[in-house]
PDB file of C-alpha atoms and ligand atoms in Angstrom:
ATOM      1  CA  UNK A  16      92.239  78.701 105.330  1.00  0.00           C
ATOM      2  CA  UNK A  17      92.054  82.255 103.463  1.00  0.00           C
ATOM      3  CA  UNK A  18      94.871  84.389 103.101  1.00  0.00           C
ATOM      4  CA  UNK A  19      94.185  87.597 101.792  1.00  0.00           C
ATOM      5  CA  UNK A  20      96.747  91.091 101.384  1.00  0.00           C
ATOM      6  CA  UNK A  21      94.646  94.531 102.038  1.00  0.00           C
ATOM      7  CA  UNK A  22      97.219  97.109 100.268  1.00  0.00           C
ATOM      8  CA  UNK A  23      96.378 100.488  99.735  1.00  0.00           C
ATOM      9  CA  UNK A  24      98.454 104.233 101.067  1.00  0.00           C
ATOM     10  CA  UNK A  25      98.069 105.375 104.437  1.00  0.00           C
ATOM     11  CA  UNK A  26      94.837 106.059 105.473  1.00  0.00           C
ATOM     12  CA  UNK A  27      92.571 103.931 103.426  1.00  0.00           C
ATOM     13  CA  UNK A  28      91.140 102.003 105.906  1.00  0.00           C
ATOM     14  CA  UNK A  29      93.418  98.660 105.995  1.00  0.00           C
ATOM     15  CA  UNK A  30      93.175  98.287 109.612  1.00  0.00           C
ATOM     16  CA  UNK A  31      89.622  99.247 110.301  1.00  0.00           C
ATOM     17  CA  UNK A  32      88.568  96.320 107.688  1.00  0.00           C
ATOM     18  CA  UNK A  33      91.387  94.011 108.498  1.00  0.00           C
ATOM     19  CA  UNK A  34      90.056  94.494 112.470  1.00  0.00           C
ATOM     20  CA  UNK A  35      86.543  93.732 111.347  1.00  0.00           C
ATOM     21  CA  UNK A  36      87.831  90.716 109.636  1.00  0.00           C
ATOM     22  CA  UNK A  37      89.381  89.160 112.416  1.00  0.00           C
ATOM     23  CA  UNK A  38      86.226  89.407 114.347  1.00  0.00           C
ATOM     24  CA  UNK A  39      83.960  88.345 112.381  1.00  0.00           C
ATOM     25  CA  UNK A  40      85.671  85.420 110.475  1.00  0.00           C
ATOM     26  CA  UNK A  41      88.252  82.842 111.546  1.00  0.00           C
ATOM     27  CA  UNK A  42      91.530  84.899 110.548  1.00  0.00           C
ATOM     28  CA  UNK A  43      93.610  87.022 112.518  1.00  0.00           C
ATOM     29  CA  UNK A  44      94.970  90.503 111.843  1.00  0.00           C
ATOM     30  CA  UNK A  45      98.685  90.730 110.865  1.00  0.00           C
ATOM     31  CA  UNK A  46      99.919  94.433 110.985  1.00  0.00           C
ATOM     32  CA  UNK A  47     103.470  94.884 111.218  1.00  0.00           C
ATOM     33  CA  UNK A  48     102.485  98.854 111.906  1.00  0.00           C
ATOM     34  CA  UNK A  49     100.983  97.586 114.673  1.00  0.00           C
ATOM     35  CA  UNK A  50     103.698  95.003 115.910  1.00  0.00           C
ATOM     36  CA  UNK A  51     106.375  97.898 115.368  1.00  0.00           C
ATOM     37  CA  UNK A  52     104.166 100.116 117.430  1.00  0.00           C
ATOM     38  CA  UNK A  53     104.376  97.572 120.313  1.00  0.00           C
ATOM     39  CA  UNK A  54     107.815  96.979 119.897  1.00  0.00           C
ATOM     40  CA  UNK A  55     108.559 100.493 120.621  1.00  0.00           C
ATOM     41  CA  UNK A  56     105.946 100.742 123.193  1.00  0.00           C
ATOM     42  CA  UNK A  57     107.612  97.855 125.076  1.00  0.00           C
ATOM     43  CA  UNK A  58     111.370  99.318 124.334  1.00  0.00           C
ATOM     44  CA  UNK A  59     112.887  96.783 123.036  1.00  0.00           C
ATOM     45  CA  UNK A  60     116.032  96.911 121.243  1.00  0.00           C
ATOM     46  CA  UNK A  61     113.941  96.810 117.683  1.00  0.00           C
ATOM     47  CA  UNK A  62     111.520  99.341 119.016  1.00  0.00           C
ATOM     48  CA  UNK A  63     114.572 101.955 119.652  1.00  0.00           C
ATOM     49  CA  UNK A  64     115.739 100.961 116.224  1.00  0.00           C
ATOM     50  CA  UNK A  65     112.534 101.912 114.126  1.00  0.00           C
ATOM     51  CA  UNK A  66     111.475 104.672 116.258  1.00  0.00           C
ATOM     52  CA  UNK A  67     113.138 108.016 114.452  1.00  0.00           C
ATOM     53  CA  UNK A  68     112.505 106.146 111.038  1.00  0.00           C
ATOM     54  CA  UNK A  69     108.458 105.578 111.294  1.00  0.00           C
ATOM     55  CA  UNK A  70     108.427 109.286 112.794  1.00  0.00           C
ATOM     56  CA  UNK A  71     109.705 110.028 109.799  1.00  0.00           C
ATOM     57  CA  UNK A  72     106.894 108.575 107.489  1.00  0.00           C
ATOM     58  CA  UNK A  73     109.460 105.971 105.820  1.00  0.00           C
ATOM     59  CA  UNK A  74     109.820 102.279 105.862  1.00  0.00           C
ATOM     60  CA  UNK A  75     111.612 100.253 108.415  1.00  0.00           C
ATOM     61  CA  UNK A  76     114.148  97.567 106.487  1.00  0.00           C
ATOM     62  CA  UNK A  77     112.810  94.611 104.937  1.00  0.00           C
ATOM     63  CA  UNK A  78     114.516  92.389 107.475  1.00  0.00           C
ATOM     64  CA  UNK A  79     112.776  93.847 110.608  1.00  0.00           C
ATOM     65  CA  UNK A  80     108.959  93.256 108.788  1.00  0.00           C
ATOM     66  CA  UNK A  81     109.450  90.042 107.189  1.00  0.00           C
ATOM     67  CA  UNK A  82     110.875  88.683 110.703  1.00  0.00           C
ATOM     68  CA  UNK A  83     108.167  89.926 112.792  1.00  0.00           C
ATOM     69  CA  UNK A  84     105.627  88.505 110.454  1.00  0.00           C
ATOM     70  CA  UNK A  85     107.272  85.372 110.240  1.00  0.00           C
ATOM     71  CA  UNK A  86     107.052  85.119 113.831  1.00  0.00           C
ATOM     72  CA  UNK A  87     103.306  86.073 113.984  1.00  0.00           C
ATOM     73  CA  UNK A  88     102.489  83.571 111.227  1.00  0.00           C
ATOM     74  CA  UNK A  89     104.061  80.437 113.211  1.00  0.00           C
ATOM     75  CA  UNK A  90     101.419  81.538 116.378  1.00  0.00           C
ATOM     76  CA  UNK A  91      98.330  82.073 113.542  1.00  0.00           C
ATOM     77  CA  UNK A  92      97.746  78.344 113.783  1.00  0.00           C
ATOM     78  CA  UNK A  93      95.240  77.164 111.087  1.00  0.00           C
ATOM     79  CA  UNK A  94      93.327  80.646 111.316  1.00  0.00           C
ATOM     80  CA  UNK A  95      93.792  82.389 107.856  1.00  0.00           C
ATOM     81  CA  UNK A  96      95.501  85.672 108.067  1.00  0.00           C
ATOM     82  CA  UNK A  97      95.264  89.300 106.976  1.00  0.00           C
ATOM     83  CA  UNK A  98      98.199  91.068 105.800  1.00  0.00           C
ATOM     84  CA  UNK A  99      97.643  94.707 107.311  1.00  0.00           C
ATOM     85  CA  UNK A 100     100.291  97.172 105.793  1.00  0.00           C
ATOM     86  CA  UNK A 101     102.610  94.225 104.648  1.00  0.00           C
ATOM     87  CA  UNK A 102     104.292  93.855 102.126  1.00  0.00           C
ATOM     88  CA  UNK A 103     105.391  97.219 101.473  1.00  0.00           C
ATOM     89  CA  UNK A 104     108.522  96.558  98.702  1.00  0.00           C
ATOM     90  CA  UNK A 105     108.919  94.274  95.905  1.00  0.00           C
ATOM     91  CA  UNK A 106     111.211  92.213  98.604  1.00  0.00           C
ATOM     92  CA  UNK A 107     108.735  91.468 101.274  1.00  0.00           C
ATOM     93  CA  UNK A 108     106.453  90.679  98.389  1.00  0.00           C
ATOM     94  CA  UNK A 109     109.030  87.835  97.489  1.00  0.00           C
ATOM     95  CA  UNK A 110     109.703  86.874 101.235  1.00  0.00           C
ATOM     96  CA  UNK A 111     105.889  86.850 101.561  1.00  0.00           C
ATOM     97  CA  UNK A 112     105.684  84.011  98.977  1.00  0.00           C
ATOM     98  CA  UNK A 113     108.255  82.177 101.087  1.00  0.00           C
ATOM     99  CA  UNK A 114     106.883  82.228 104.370  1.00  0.00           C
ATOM    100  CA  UNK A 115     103.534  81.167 102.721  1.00  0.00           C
ATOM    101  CA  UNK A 116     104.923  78.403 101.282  1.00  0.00           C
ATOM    102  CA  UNK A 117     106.898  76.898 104.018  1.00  0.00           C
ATOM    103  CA  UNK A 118     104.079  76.597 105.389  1.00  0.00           C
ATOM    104  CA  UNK A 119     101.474  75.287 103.116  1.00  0.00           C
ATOM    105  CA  UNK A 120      99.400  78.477 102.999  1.00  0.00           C
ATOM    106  CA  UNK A 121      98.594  79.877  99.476  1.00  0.00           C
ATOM    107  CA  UNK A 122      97.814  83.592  98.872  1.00  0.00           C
ATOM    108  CA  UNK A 123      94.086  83.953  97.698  1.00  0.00           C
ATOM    109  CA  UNK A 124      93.438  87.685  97.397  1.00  0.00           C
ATOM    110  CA  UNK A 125      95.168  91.495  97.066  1.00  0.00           C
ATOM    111  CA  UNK A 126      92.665  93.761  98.004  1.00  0.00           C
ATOM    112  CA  UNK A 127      93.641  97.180  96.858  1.00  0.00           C
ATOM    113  CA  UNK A 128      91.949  99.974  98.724  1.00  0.00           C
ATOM    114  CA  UNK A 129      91.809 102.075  95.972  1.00  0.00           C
ATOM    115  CA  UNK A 130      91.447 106.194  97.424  1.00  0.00           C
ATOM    116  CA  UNK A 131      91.825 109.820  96.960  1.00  0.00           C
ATOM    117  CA  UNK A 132      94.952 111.029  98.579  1.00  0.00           C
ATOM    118  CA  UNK A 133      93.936 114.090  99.559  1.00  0.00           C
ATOM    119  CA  UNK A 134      90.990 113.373 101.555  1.00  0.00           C
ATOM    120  CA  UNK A 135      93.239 110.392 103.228  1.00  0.00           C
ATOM    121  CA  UNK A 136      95.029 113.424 104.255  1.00  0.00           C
ATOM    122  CA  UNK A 137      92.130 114.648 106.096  1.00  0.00           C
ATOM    123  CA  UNK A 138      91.109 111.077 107.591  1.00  0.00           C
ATOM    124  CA  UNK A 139      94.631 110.893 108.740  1.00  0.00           C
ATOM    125  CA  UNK A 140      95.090 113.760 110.321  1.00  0.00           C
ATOM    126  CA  UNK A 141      92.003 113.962 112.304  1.00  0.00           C
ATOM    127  CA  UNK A 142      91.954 110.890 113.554  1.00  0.00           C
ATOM    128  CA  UNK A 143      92.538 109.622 116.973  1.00  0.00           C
ATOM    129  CA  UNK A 144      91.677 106.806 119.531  1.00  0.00           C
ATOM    130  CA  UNK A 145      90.838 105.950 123.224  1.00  0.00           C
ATOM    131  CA  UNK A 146      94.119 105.686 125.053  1.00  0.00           C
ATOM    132  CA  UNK A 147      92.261 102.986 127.408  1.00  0.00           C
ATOM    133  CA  UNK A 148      90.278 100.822 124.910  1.00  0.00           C
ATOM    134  CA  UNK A 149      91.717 101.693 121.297  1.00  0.00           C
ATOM    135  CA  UNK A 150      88.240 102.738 120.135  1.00  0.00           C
ATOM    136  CA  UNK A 151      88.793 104.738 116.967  1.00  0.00           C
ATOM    137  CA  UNK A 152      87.243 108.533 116.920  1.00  0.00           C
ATOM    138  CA  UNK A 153      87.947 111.461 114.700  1.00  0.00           C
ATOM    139  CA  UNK A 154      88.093 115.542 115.024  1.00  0.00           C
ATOM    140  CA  UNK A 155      85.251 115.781 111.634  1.00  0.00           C
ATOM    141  CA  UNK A 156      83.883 112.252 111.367  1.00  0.00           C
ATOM    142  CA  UNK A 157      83.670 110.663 114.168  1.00  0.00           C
ATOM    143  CA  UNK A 158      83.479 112.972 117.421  1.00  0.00           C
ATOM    144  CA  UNK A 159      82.495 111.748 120.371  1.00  0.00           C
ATOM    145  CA  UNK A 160      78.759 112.095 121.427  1.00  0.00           C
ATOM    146  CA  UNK A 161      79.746 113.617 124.727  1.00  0.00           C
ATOM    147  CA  UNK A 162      82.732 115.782 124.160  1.00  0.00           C
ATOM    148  CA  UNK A 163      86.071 114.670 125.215  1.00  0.00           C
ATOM    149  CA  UNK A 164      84.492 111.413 126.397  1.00  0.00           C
ATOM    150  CA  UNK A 165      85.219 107.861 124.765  1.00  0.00           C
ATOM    151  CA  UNK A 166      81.720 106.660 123.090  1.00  0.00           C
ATOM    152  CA  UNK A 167      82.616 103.019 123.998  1.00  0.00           C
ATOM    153  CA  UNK A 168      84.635 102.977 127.525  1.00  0.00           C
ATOM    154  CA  UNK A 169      83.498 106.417 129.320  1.00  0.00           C
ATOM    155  CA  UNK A 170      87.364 107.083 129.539  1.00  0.00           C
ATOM    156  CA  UNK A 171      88.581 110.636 128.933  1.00  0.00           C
ATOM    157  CA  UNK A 172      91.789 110.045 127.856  1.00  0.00           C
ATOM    158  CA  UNK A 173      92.977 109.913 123.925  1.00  0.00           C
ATOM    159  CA  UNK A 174      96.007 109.587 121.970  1.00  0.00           C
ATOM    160  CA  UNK A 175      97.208 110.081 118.338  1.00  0.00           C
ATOM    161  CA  UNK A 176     100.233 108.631 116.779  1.00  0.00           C
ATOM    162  CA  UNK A 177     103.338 110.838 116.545  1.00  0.00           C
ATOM    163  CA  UNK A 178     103.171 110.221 112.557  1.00  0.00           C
ATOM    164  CA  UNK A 179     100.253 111.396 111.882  1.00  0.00           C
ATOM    165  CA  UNK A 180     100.747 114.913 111.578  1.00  0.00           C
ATOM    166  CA  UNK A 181     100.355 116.557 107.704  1.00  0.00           C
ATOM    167  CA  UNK A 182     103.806 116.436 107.023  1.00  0.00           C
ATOM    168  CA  UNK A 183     104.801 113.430 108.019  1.00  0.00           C
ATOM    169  CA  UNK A 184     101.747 111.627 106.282  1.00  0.00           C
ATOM    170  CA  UNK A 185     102.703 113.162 103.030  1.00  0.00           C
ATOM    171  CA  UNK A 186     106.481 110.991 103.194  1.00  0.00           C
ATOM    172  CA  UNK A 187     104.108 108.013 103.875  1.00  0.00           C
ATOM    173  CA  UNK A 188     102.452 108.774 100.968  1.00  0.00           C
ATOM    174  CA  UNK A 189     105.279 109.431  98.956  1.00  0.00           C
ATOM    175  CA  UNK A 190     106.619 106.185 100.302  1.00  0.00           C
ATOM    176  CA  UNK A 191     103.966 104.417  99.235  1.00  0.00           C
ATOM    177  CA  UNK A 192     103.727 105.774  95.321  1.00  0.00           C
ATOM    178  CA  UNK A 193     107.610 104.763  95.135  1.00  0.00           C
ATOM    179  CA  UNK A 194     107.671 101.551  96.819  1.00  0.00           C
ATOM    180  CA  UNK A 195     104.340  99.848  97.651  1.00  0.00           C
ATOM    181  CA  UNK A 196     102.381 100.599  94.714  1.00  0.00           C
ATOM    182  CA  UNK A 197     104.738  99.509  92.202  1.00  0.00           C
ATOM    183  CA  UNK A 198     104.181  95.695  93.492  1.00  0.00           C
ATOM    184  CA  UNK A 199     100.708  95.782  92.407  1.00  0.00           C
ATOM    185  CA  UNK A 200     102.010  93.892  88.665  1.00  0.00           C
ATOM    186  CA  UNK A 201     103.940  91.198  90.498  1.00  0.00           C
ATOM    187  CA  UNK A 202     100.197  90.128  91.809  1.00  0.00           C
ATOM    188  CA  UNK A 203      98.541  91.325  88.567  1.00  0.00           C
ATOM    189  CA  UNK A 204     100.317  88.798  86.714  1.00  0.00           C
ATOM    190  CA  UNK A 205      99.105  85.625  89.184  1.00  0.00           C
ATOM    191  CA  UNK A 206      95.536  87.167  88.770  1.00  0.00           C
ATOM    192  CA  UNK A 207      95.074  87.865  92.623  1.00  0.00           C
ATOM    193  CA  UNK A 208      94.402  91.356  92.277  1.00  0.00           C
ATOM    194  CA  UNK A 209      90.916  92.654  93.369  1.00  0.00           C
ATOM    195  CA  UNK A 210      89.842  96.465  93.353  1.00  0.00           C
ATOM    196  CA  UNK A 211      87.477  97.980  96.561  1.00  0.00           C
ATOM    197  CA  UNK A 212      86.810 101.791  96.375  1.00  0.00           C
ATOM    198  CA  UNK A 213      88.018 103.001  99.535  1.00  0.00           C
ATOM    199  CA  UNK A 214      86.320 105.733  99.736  1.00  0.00           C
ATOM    200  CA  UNK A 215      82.846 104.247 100.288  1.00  0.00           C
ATOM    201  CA  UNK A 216      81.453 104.257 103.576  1.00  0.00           C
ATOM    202  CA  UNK A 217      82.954 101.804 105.884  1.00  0.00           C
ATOM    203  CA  UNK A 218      80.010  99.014 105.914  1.00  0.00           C
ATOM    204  CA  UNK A 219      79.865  99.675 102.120  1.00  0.00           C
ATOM    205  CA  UNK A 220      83.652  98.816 102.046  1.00  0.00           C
ATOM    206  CA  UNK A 221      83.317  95.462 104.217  1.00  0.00           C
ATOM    207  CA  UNK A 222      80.450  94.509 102.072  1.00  0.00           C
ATOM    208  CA  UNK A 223      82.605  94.223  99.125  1.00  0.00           C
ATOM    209  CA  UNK A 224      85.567  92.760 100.555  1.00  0.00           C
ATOM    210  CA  UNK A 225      82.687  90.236 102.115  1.00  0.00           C
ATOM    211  CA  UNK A 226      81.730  89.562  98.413  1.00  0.00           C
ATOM    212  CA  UNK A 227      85.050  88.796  97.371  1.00  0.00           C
ATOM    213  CA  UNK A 228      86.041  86.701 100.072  1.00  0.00           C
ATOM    214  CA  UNK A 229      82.628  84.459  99.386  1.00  0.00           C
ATOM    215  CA  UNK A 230      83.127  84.128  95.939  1.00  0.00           C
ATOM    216  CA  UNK A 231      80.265  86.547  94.768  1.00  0.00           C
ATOM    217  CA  UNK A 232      82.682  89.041  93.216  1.00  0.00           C
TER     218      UNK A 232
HETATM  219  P1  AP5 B   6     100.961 101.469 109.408  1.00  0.00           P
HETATM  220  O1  AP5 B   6     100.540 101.401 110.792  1.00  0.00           O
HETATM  221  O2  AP5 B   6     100.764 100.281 108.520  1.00  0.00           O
HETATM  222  O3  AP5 B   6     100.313 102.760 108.769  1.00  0.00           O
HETATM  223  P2  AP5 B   6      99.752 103.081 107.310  1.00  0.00           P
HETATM  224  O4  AP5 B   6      99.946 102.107 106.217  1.00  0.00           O
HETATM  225  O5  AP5 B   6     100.320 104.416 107.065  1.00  0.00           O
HETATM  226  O6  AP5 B   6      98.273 102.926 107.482  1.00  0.00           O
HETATM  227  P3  AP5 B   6      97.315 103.548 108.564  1.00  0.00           P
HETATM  228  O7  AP5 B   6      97.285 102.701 109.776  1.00  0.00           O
HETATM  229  O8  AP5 B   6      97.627 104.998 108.722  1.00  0.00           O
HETATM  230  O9  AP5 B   6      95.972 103.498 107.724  1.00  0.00           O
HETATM  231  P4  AP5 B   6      94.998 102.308 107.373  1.00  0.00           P
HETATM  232  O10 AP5 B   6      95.001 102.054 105.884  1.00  0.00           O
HETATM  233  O11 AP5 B   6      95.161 101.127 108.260  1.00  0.00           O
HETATM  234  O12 AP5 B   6      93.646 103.070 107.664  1.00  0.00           O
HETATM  235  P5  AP5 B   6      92.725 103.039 108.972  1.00  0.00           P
HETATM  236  O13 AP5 B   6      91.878 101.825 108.929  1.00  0.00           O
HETATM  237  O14 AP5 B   6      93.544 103.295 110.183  1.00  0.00           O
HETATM  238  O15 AP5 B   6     102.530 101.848 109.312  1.00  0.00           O
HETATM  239  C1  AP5 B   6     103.099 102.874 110.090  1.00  0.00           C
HETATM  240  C2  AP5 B   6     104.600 102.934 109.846  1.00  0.00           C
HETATM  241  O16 AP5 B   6     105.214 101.683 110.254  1.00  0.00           O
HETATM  242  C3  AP5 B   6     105.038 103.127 108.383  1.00  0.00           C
HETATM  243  O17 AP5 B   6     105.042 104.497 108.002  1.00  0.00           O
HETATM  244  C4  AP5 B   6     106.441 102.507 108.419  1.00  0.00           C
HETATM  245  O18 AP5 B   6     107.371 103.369 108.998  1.00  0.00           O
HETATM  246  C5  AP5 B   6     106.258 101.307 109.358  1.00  0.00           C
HETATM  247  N1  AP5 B   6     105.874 100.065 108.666  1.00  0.00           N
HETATM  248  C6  AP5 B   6     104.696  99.374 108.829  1.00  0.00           C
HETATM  249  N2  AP5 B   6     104.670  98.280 108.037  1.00  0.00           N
HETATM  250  C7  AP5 B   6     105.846  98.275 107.356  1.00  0.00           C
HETATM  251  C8  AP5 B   6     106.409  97.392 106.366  1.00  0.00           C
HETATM  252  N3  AP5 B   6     105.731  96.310 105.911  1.00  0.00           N
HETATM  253  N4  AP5 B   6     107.624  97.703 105.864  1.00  0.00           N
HETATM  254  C9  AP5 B   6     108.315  98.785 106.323  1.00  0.00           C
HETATM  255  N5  AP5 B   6     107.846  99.665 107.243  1.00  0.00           N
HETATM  256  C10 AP5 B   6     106.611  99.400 107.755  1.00  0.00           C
HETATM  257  O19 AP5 B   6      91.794 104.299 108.658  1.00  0.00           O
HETATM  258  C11 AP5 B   6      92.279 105.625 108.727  1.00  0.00           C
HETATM  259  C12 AP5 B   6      91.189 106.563 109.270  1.00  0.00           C
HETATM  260  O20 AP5 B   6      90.096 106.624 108.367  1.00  0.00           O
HETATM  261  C13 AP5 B   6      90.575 106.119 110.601  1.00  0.00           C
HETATM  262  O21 AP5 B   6      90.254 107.273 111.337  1.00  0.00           O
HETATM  263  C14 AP5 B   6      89.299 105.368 110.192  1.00  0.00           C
HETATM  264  O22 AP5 B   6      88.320 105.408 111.197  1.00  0.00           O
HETATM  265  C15 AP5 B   6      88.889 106.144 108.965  1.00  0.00           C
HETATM  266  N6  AP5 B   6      88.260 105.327 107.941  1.00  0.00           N
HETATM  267  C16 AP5 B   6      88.607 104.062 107.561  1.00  0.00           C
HETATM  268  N7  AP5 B   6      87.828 103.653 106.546  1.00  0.00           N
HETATM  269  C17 AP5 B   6      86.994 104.690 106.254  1.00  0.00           C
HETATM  270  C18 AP5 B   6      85.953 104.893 105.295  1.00  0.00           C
HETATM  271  N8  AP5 B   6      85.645 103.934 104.402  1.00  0.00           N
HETATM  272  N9  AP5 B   6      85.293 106.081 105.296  1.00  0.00           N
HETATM  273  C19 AP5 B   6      85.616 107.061 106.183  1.00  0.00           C
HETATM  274  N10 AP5 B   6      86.586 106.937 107.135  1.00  0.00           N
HETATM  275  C20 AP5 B   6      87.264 105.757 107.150  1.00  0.00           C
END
């Protein structure tokens, strides 16, 4: 049972490997921007909380994250699991260790995503999905073949996250240098720290995570 940590700033393709992970091996996807995202979809009383603060680009507390992962790690089973977006502070890196160990699992692998902020910028703030089946599209990279309509569902309907405007991504990023990054030593020092270049291609990207994951890296 593999668990592996993809860390890298917004935008460097954490949850378009961590997705292809989960279907192609026996792990499951644990992004806590995605479980914040239905939390405030479903309005419950932590979506209301963290609502103004992810609009604003910066990081819900430590307490909210580490509980909803918790939670999600008790329903993983024996499936290994992919840490999409968590941890984020030296804190949830420690609470991280905890949870792992309380229940037998050992960390294997920190995959940094290492990228060039400015064209994560540009991914960002083109991108967009299909508001009926989640397929990923974008305004310069990945534009529908038939204009306005979803390449995988036929639906004509998109959406794109309120914080993913230019402004807003540069706080993530800012976030990120100041909190996130800085915990790249505390897994330096243990040896789990593996380097992708993020700004590959996507297949290129999987193939080397793929590498590291089967030893051959
Ligand atoms: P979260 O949802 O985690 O957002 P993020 O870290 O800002 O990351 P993104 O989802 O924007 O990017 P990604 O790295 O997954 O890239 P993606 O694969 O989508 O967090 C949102 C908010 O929730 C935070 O700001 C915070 O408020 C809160 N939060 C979440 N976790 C928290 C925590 N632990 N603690 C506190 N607060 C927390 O790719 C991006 C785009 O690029 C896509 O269009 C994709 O198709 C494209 N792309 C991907 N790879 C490539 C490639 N190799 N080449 C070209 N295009 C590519």
């Amino acid at each position: 049972m593999m668990n592996i940590i993809l860390l890298g700033p917004p935008g460097a393709g954490k949850g378009t490997q961590a997705a292809r992970l989960q279907a192609n091996r026996a792990m499951i996807q644990l992004s806590t921007g995605d479980m914040l995202r239905e939390a405030r979809a479903s309005g419950s009383p932590i979506g209301e909380k963290v609502k103004a603060i992810m609009d604003a680009g910066e990081l819900v507390s430590d307490a909210i994250v580490t509980a909803l992962i918790g939670e999600r790690l008790d329903a993983a089973g024996n499936r290994g699991a992919i840490f999409d977006g968590f941890p984020r502070t030296q804190a949830q890196a420690e609470a991280l260790d905890l949870l792992l160990a309380e229940r037998g699992r050992i960390l294997d692998h920190v995959i940094e995503l290492v990228v060039d902020e400015d064209e994560l910028v540009r991914r960002i703030v083109g991108r967009f999905t299909c508001a009926n089946c989640g397929a990923p599209h974008h305004d310069e990279f990945k534009r529908p073949t038939v204009t306005a309509v979803c390449d995988v569902c036929g639906s004509t309907e998109f959406k794109r996250r309120p914080d993913d405007n230019e402004q807003t991504v540069r706080t993530r990023m800012a976030e990120y240098r100041a909190k996130t990054a800085p915990i790249l030593p505390y897994y330096e020092q243990r040896g789990l720290v593996r380097r992708v270049d993020g700004m590959a291609s996507v297949d290129e990207v999987a193939a080397a995570i793929d590498a590291i994951l089967d030893g051959g890296a």
